[in-house]
XYZ file of C-alpha atoms in Angstrom:
413
model
C 9.956 -0.061 27.544
C 12.211 -1.752 25.014
C 12.312 -4.888 27.162
C 8.515 -4.860 27.319
C 8.302 -4.619 23.546
C 10.762 -7.501 23.149
C 8.772 -9.582 25.599
C 5.543 -8.965 23.707
C 7.199 -9.826 20.420
C 8.589 -13.063 21.849
C 5.117 -13.928 23.134
C 3.835 -13.518 19.577
C 6.706 -15.546 18.097
C 6.317 -18.400 20.564
C 2.533 -18.515 20.338
C 2.692 -21.735 18.348
C 5.680 -23.289 20.116
C 3.514 -24.983 22.744
C 1.669 -27.185 20.279
C 4.241 -29.955 20.653
C 6.496 -31.636 18.089
C 5.399 -31.701 14.467
C 4.180 -35.116 13.344
C 5.814 -35.997 10.036
C 4.380 -39.489 9.809
C 2.427 -38.121 6.865
C 4.038 -36.574 3.803
C 3.305 -32.853 3.629
C 2.016 -31.768 0.207
C 4.030 -28.559 0.627
C 7.430 -29.820 1.850
C 9.108 -32.739 3.626
C 10.996 -32.496 6.923
C 14.448 -32.463 5.322
C 13.518 -29.484 3.140
C 11.959 -27.665 6.081
C 15.077 -28.241 8.183
C 17.297 -26.896 5.405
C 15.230 -23.752 5.036
C 15.025 -23.279 8.809
C 18.829 -23.575 9.037
C 19.122 -20.969 6.291
C 16.813 -18.705 8.271
C 18.974 -19.118 11.391
C 22.226 -18.500 9.550
C 20.901 -15.328 7.915
C 19.369 -13.863 11.073
C 21.951 -14.762 13.741
C 23.074 -11.683 15.637
C 24.304 -11.280 19.209
C 22.061 -8.253 19.577
C 19.121 -9.731 17.730
C 15.737 -10.715 18.998
C 15.330 -14.325 20.051
C 14.918 -16.523 17.026
C 11.839 -18.487 16.038
C 11.758 -22.079 17.289
C 11.690 -24.703 14.582
C 8.141 -25.745 15.515
C 6.932 -22.162 15.103
C 8.664 -21.846 11.729
C 7.057 -25.075 10.502
C 3.577 -24.312 11.791
C 3.521 -20.886 10.177
C 4.685 -22.315 6.879
C 2.307 -25.289 6.843
C -0.565 -22.926 7.621
C 0.493 -20.347 5.077
C -1.447 -19.765 1.888
C -0.046 -19.300 -1.596
C 3.656 -19.211 -0.689
C 6.381 -21.611 -1.777
C 8.859 -22.644 0.897
C 11.575 -20.605 -0.836
C 9.394 -17.497 -0.920
C 8.216 -18.003 2.665
C 11.783 -18.311 3.967
C 13.121 -15.388 1.946
C 10.279 -13.137 3.064
C 10.681 -14.187 6.679
C 14.424 -13.472 6.590
C 13.861 -10.044 5.093
C 11.109 -9.241 7.593
C 13.087 -10.491 10.602
C 16.256 -8.576 9.694
C 14.284 -5.391 9.087
C 12.624 -5.660 12.494
C 16.053 -6.033 14.145
C 17.185 -2.743 12.632
C 14.076 -0.685 13.377
C 13.296 -0.731 17.069
C 11.416 2.070 18.796
C 12.415 2.322 22.427
C 9.654 4.339 24.054
C 6.339 6.049 23.468
C 6.191 9.783 24.051
C 3.163 11.586 25.464
C 1.873 12.734 22.083
C 1.913 9.137 20.886
C -0.553 8.152 23.594
C -3.365 10.445 22.444
C -4.853 8.670 19.473
C -8.143 8.628 17.600
C -10.261 5.608 16.679
C -12.151 7.155 13.761
C -9.809 6.172 10.933
C -10.767 4.179 7.835
C -11.049 0.373 7.891
C -7.574 -0.090 6.402
C -5.769 1.386 9.426
C -4.424 -1.214 11.876
C -5.778 -0.955 15.433
C -5.516 -2.745 18.738
C -7.757 -5.617 19.791
C -10.524 -3.312 20.982
C -10.983 -1.600 17.620
C -9.319 1.597 18.763
C -5.703 2.577 18.600
C -4.752 3.338 22.168
C -1.380 2.075 23.379
C -2.928 -0.846 25.256
C -1.127 -2.994 22.715
C 2.135 -1.751 21.165
C 1.503 -3.815 18.027
C -1.064 -1.228 16.967
C 1.171 1.789 17.503
C 4.919 1.904 17.023
C 6.260 -1.606 17.181
C 5.759 -3.827 14.175
C 6.005 -7.588 14.900
C 7.050 -10.093 12.274
C 3.518 -11.515 12.187
C 0.743 -8.932 12.525
C -1.849 -10.371 14.945
C -5.344 -10.829 13.534
C -6.893 -8.496 16.105
C -5.074 -5.475 14.660
C -7.370 -5.550 11.598
C -10.659 -3.703 11.544
C -11.362 -5.580 8.299
C -9.233 -8.367 6.815
C -7.463 -7.569 3.518
C -9.069 -8.802 0.304
C -7.119 -9.398 -2.910
C -9.736 -10.279 -5.509
C -10.259 -8.804 -9.005
C -6.983 -6.897 -9.300
C -3.440 -8.166 -9.829
C -1.265 -6.697 -7.060
C 1.953 -8.477 -8.040
C 3.577 -5.386 -9.544
C 3.084 -3.159 -6.460
C 6.495 -2.293 -4.978
C 7.853 -0.991 -1.694
C 7.987 2.793 -1.829
C 5.016 3.089 -4.198
C 2.745 6.015 -3.375
C -0.965 5.441 -2.843
C -3.141 8.325 -4.034
C -6.743 8.129 -2.899
C -8.587 10.277 -5.414
C -11.964 9.796 -3.715
C -10.957 10.498 -0.107
C -13.644 12.512 1.690
C -11.502 15.355 3.075
C -12.523 18.441 1.103
C -11.907 16.613 -2.203
C -8.167 16.897 -1.611
C -7.449 13.173 -1.741
C -5.141 11.222 0.537
C -1.547 9.994 0.154
C 0.225 7.016 1.762
C 3.310 4.910 1.062
C 3.755 1.149 0.593
C 6.065 -0.093 3.350
C 6.000 -3.858 2.735
C 4.486 -5.881 -0.092
C 4.592 -9.302 1.613
C 3.889 -8.580 5.265
C 2.859 -11.660 7.268
C -0.282 -11.790 9.344
C -2.077 -14.555 11.191
C -5.816 -15.149 11.041
C -7.972 -16.209 13.964
C -7.629 -19.776 12.664
C -3.822 -19.565 12.762
C -3.431 -19.406 8.979
C -0.427 -17.393 7.800
C -1.200 -14.942 4.981
C 0.486 -11.867 3.550
C -0.775 -8.357 2.916
C 0.470 -5.076 1.442
C 1.393 -2.903 4.425
C 1.371 0.890 4.341
C 2.446 3.748 6.581
C 0.321 6.873 6.505
C -0.683 9.958 8.445
C -4.392 9.806 9.267
C -6.673 11.185 11.956
C -5.163 8.962 14.645
C -1.591 9.882 13.732
C 1.113 8.151 11.686
C 0.110 4.499 11.627
C 0.317 1.204 9.785
C -2.407 0.329 7.294
C -2.883 -1.853 4.243
C -3.784 -1.699 0.566
C -6.376 -4.103 -0.813
C -9.225 -4.428 -3.305
C -11.817 -2.838 -1.028
C -9.654 0.223 -0.526
C -9.093 0.607 -4.257
C -12.804 0.388 -4.960
C -13.991 2.600 -2.126
C -11.374 5.345 -2.298
C -10.417 5.425 -5.977
C -6.766 4.479 -5.545
C -4.022 5.233 -8.059
C -0.512 3.795 -7.588
C 2.340 6.234 -8.245
C 6.040 5.445 -8.545
C 9.310 7.381 -8.631
C 12.590 6.489 -10.340
C 14.417 6.075 -7.004
C 16.473 2.873 -6.753
C 15.983 0.145 -4.140
C 18.588 1.484 -1.692
C 17.109 4.971 -1.871
C 13.634 3.535 -1.292
C 14.854 1.754 1.843
C 16.301 5.029 3.168
C 13.007 6.788 2.410
C 11.053 4.072 4.258
C 13.406 4.258 7.250
C 12.649 7.984 7.497
C 8.905 7.358 7.370
C 9.087 4.450 9.827
C 10.712 6.810 12.337
C 7.558 8.973 12.278
C 5.199 6.233 13.520
C 3.014 7.395 16.386
C 3.390 11.117 15.770
C 0.080 13.022 15.627
C -1.802 14.220 12.575
C -2.152 17.954 11.997
C -3.741 19.417 8.868
C -2.117 22.719 7.748
C -5.347 24.544 6.829
C -4.812 28.212 5.981
C -1.302 28.694 7.295
C 0.319 26.039 5.110
C 3.253 23.881 6.133
C 5.745 21.394 4.701
C 7.828 19.694 7.394
C 10.868 17.801 6.123
C 12.885 17.111 9.309
C 13.061 13.599 10.735
C 12.451 15.280 14.099
C 9.214 16.993 13.042
C 6.519 16.457 15.660
C 3.387 16.245 13.466
C 2.367 15.342 9.942
C -0.431 15.430 7.410
C -0.699 12.696 4.789
C 1.004 14.125 1.713
C 3.562 16.005 3.817
C 4.795 12.703 5.265
C 5.223 11.162 1.802
C 6.872 14.357 0.539
C 9.334 14.408 3.451
C 10.272 10.762 3.049
C 11.267 11.275 -0.565
C 12.778 14.691 0.191
C 15.166 12.909 2.569
C 16.680 11.007 -0.383
C 16.803 14.015 -2.716
C 13.531 13.464 -4.597
C 11.612 16.741 -4.346
C 8.059 16.737 -5.680
C 6.725 19.795 -7.481
C 4.623 22.007 -5.237
C 1.688 23.766 -6.866
C -0.548 24.372 -3.843
C -0.119 27.538 -1.771
C 2.156 26.902 1.198
C 1.660 23.152 1.467
C 1.849 19.913 -0.500
C -1.469 18.553 -1.789
C -1.870 14.815 -2.546
C -2.607 15.692 -6.186
C 0.621 17.736 -6.317
C 2.465 14.433 -6.045
C 0.549 13.062 -9.040
C 1.546 16.033 -11.196
C 5.202 16.015 -10.150
C 7.791 15.434 -12.844
C 9.458 12.837 -10.572
C 6.378 10.610 -10.402
C 4.469 8.472 -12.883
C 1.333 6.339 -12.506
C 1.893 2.603 -12.687
C -0.787 0.279 -14.075
C -0.585 -2.175 -11.200
C -3.490 -4.224 -12.508
C -3.323 -3.519 -16.243
C -5.919 -0.790 -15.843
C -5.190 2.450 -17.722
C -4.292 5.389 -15.509
C -5.782 8.654 -16.813
C -4.546 11.977 -15.434
C -6.716 15.061 -15.879
C -4.912 17.810 -17.802
C -7.637 20.439 -18.127
C -10.643 21.600 -20.091
C -10.878 23.571 -23.340
C -14.361 24.647 -24.364
C -16.558 21.579 -24.003
C -13.718 19.050 -24.107
C -11.883 17.490 -21.152
C -8.254 16.556 -21.807
C -6.513 13.531 -20.249
C -3.100 11.887 -20.392
C -3.671 8.118 -20.345
C -0.622 6.100 -19.286
C 0.278 2.591 -20.385
C 2.518 1.028 -17.740
C 1.350 -2.545 -18.305
C 4.649 -3.843 -19.687
C 3.556 -4.228 -23.331
C 2.093 -2.073 -26.070
C -1.682 -2.479 -26.293
C -4.842 -0.847 -27.686
C -6.563 1.825 -25.623
C -10.357 2.084 -25.635
C -12.190 5.159 -24.444
C -15.590 6.778 -24.759
C -15.232 10.025 -26.675
C -18.119 11.551 -24.704
C -18.760 11.607 -20.979
C -20.959 8.706 -19.866
C -22.723 7.544 -16.728
C -20.533 5.839 -14.128
C -22.473 2.568 -14.219
C -22.143 2.352 -18.001
C -18.418 2.993 -17.803
C -17.709 0.429 -15.080
C -19.696 -2.269 -16.900
C -18.591 -1.093 -20.380
C -22.160 -1.343 -21.593
C -24.473 1.081 -23.354
C -21.520 3.102 -24.698
C -22.132 4.464 -28.204
C -19.023 6.576 -28.755
C -16.139 4.174 -28.099
C -12.859 5.023 -29.858
C -9.921 2.624 -30.221
C -6.285 3.770 -30.278
C -4.635 0.703 -31.865
C -1.166 0.872 -30.317
C -0.272 2.788 -27.156
C 3.362 1.952 -26.440
C 4.436 0.751 -23.037
C 5.795 3.446 -20.663
C 4.207 6.196 -22.750
C 0.963 8.119 -22.521
C -1.621 9.200 -25.060
C -3.536 12.487 -25.020
C -7.292 11.926 -25.131
C -10.129 14.427 -25.499
C -13.539 13.587 -24.021
C -16.502 15.815 -24.884
C -19.209 16.882 -22.483
C -22.496 14.995 -22.622
C -25.929 15.892 -21.284
C -26.228 14.829 -17.599
C -23.245 12.440 -17.897
C -20.142 13.116 -15.788
C -17.732 10.199 -16.244
C -14.791 9.606 -18.592
C -14.246 5.870 -19.244
C -11.017 4.169 -20.413
C -9.982 0.516 -20.720
C -7.367 -2.021 -21.762
C -8.036 -5.706 -22.476
C -5.934 -8.792 -21.712
C -6.575 -12.503 -21.080
C -10.295 -12.213 -21.816
C -10.628 -9.438 -19.237
C -11.407 -5.771 -19.663
C -9.620 -3.504 -17.165
C -11.546 -0.267 -16.745
C -10.736 3.089 -15.194
C -13.390 5.790 -14.832
C -12.841 9.423 -13.843
C -15.707 11.434 -12.363
C -16.123 14.631 -10.290
C -13.864 16.421 -12.764
C -12.608 19.837 -11.591
C -11.050 22.102 -14.213
C -9.612 24.584 -11.683
C -7.863 22.140 -9.356
C -7.527 19.191 -11.792
C -8.863 16.897 -9.079
C -11.027 13.895 -9.966
C -12.308 10.642 -8.486
C -11.085 7.342 -9.931
C -13.130 4.158 -10.023
C -11.787 0.859 -11.379
C -13.332 -2.424 -12.482
C -12.327 -5.728 -14.096
C -14.964 -7.566 -16.149
C -15.060 -10.496 -18.561
C -14.820 -9.601 -22.234
């Protein structure tokens, strides 16, 4: 099986090697041949290993770079080296029986095989992760408009506050922030790759603008260092292909690397548990995605300069929130002191009760009280920067469970 996987990977790597020599009669606007040769030699020197996979031919290296979008040659080479070395150290040798039975009903951001399902007809969609994700693994191509994703880091936790499963949310982990993929046209792009336990089992997915908008994503971060994060991700990588199993009434928190099944927040919990980061558990017998949000080891990070409110509770007719500023600088916080309609909050229009907190310091939070309002159900908060207003809205507020649904928007000021 391992030989088969290697053969399929090499097929992917050599897919551009049959296009013939690169014609450098013209001067590339991105790099000249001497620079490309130097960077290719650096790639070879950093990835040489007697036990390694076969290396990329020079023609393949050049074609991927020349057809890449938004990457400097230095960044392209560094990312490729990191990706290639990581693949060498994380092989999966065989698929067990439980990894064959997979569902095809997962959300658009889960990677699949070329037929839109996730059977093992193609190992790229299950356990083995090639350097360049083929275009046919995507149910929908990633989109990175509106929000600034540059501050998202490996090991960050994705909390979907608006996931449909019983209002419990969904949790995933960022595995790679600059994962390569190739489009149908052969253009090389990057995406934010995730690993998560969903209906079809533990699989690869991605984070993008559409996911943030549709599922009300918050980005959470721990204080673990880079080496600890890598160990956490190695644990989670080892779970790829294992089936999903929701705990329901009996409750369950697996933490062993040999556990045979996972639910979403349990997988994230176990990965961090393996490096000594233990999230607070408030649910009965299991770990809820919102438990991770409330843990003392976790803080929201304003990945796109949007404020990140966390519901604290309700006293009388007033909802209480902690609003975090993780934008890197101190800045004013704007919020509507009464609940509003979602459309008004996301467009920041028709709001008559806006309050300004002049200076919320970076890495701190501010307690905010929002009063009830007839028929309105949304709490609206915003920061401004570079002639943009970054908005976060919380709706479906639940005083007993402290669950809520987050919606975000970026508009011109």
